[in-house]
Coordinates of C-alpha atoms in Angstrom, one line a residue:
X1 CA 195.7 137.6 31.8
X2 CA 193.7 140.2 29.9
X3 CA 191.3 142.9 31.2
X4 CA 187.8 141.7 32.0
X5 CA 188.5 138.6 30.4
X6 CA 186.8 135.5 33.0
X7 CA 188.7 132.7 33.4
X8 CA 187.5 129.2 35.2
X9 CA 189.3 128.4 38.1
X10 CA 188.7 125.5 40.7
X11 CA 188.8 127.3 44.1
X12 CA 189.8 125.6 47.5
X13 CA 189.0 127.7 51.0
X14 CA 190.0 126.7 54.3
X15 CA 189.4 128.6 57.4
X16 CA 190.2 128.0 61.0
X17 CA 188.1 129.4 63.5
X18 CA 189.6 129.9 67.2
X19 CA 187.0 130.7 69.7
X20 CA 186.8 130.2 73.2
X21 CA 189.5 127.6 73.4
X22 CA 187.9 125.8 70.7
X23 CA 188.9 125.3 67.0
X24 CA 186.6 124.6 64.3
X25 CA 187.5 124.3 60.5
X26 CA 185.9 125.0 57.4
X27 CA 186.6 123.7 53.9
X28 CA 185.2 124.7 50.4
X29 CA 186.0 123.3 46.9
X30 CA 183.9 125.2 44.4
X31 CA 184.2 126.4 40.6
X32 CA 184.9 130.0 40.3
X33 CA 186.1 132.4 38.2
X34 CA 188.6 135.2 38.0
X35 CA 188.5 138.4 36.1
X36 CA 191.0 141.1 36.1
X37 CA 189.7 144.8 36.0
X38 CA 192.5 147.7 35.9
X39 CA 194.8 146.7 38.2
X40 CA 192.5 144.5 40.7
X41 CA 191.6 141.0 40.4
X42 CA 188.2 139.4 41.3
X43 CA 187.9 136.0 42.2
X44 CA 184.5 135.0 42.5
X45 CA 182.5 131.9 43.6
X46 CA 179.4 130.6 45.7
X47 CA 179.7 129.6 49.2
X48 CA 177.1 127.3 51.1
X49 CA 176.3 128.6 54.9
X50 CA 174.5 127.2 57.6
X51 CA 171.2 128.2 58.3
X52 CA 170.8 130.2 54.8
X53 CA 168.6 128.9 52.1
X54 CA 170.5 129.7 48.9
X55 CA 174.2 130.0 48.2
X56 CA 176.1 133.0 49.4
X57 CA 177.8 135.0 46.1
X58 CA 181.5 135.7 47.6
X59 CA 184.2 138.0 45.7
X60 CA 187.3 138.7 47.0
X61 CA 189.1 141.4 45.6
X62 CA 193.0 141.9 45.5
X63 CA 193.6 144.9 45.1
X64 CA 196.8 147.1 43.4
X65 CA 198.1 148.4 47.3
X66 CA 198.2 144.7 48.6
X67 CA 194.9 145.1 50.6
X68 CA 192.4 142.7 50.2
X69 CA 189.0 142.4 50.4
X70 CA 186.0 139.7 50.9
X71 CA 182.5 140.5 49.8
X72 CA 179.5 138.6 50.5
X73 CA 176.0 139.5 49.0
X74 CA 172.6 138.1 48.7
X75 CA 171.1 137.3 52.4
X76 CA 173.8 137.6 53.8
X77 CA 175.9 140.9 53.1
X78 CA 179.2 142.3 54.4
X79 CA 182.2 143.4 52.8
X80 CA 185.5 142.9 55.3
X81 CA 188.6 144.5 54.2
X82 CA 192.0 143.5 55.1
X83 CA 195.2 145.5 55.2
X84 CA 198.2 144.3 56.6
X85 CA 198.5 145.3 60.9
X86 CA 195.3 147.8 60.4
X87 CA 191.8 147.6 62.0
X88 CA 188.7 148.2 59.6
X89 CA 185.1 148.2 60.7
X90 CA 182.3 147.2 58.7
X91 CA 178.7 145.9 59.1
X92 CA 177.6 142.2 58.2
X93 CA 174.0 141.9 57.4
X94 CA 172.2 138.5 58.5
X95 CA 168.9 137.0 58.1
X96 CA 168.9 137.7 61.8
X97 CA 169.6 141.6 61.6
X98 CA 172.9 143.8 61.5
X99 CA 176.1 143.2 63.5
X100 CA 179.0 145.9 63.4
X101 CA 182.4 144.1 63.2
X102 CA 185.8 144.8 63.0
X103 CA 189.1 143.3 61.9
X104 CA 192.6 143.6 62.6
X105 CA 195.0 141.9 59.9
X106 CA 197.7 140.2 61.6
X107 CA 199.0 138.6 58.5
X108 CA 198.2 139.3 54.9
X109 CA 200.2 137.3 51.6
X110 CA 199.0 137.3 48.2
X111 CA 200.8 134.9 45.5
X112 CA 200.0 134.9 41.6
X113 CA 201.1 132.8 39.1
X114 CA 201.2 133.1 35.3
X115 CA 201.9 129.2 34.1
X116 CA 199.6 127.9 35.1
X117 CA 197.3 130.6 36.2
X118 CA 196.9 130.3 39.4
X119 CA 197.1 131.8 42.8
X120 CA 197.0 131.8 46.7
X121 CA 195.7 134.0 49.5
X122 CA 196.4 133.8 53.3
X123 CA 194.7 136.1 56.1
X124 CA 195.4 135.8 59.7
X125 CA 192.9 138.4 61.3
X126 CA 191.2 139.0 64.7
X127 CA 187.6 139.7 64.4
X128 CA 185.7 141.7 67.0
X129 CA 182.1 142.4 67.5
X130 CA 181.7 145.9 69.1
X131 CA 185.0 146.1 71.5
X132 CA 184.3 142.3 72.4
X133 CA 187.1 139.8 70.5
X134 CA 185.0 137.1 68.6
X135 CA 187.8 135.0 67.6
X136 CA 190.8 134.5 65.9
X137 CA 190.8 133.6 61.7
X138 CA 193.1 132.1 59.6
X139 CA 191.6 131.9 55.8
X140 CA 193.3 130.4 52.8
X141 CA 191.9 130.5 49.6
X142 CA 194.1 128.9 46.9
X143 CA 192.9 128.8 42.9
X144 CA 193.9 126.7 39.7
X145 CA 193.0 127.4 36.4

């Protein structure tokens, strides 16, 4: 893929959330784009969220060291960083206020293909609010040009 050339893709995101002995699943299928800048790959799409008026722009940044950042902008703002077997702290800005959160990445897999241009990102992580575990998350993003 050429640097800075935006490639339109179909994106599918599946999120499983395990909280308080309950499992919830969320699915999203959306058009988006993928852009390579330097050695990083940016996957961009919009997400409709409950309680938020306009769609939230989302960027998943795949970095050369294998770590992944999930960035939400707009009414809801956050930048989650995922490093295999590491904790990362950040703040989560919502219309209701700011929360400090922490993630611990249990598993992280990135797979990219050239022909056809496609890929997948799978992240298993624990989410904490302060020292309290909020839930266990499984995020899977797939894209195809």
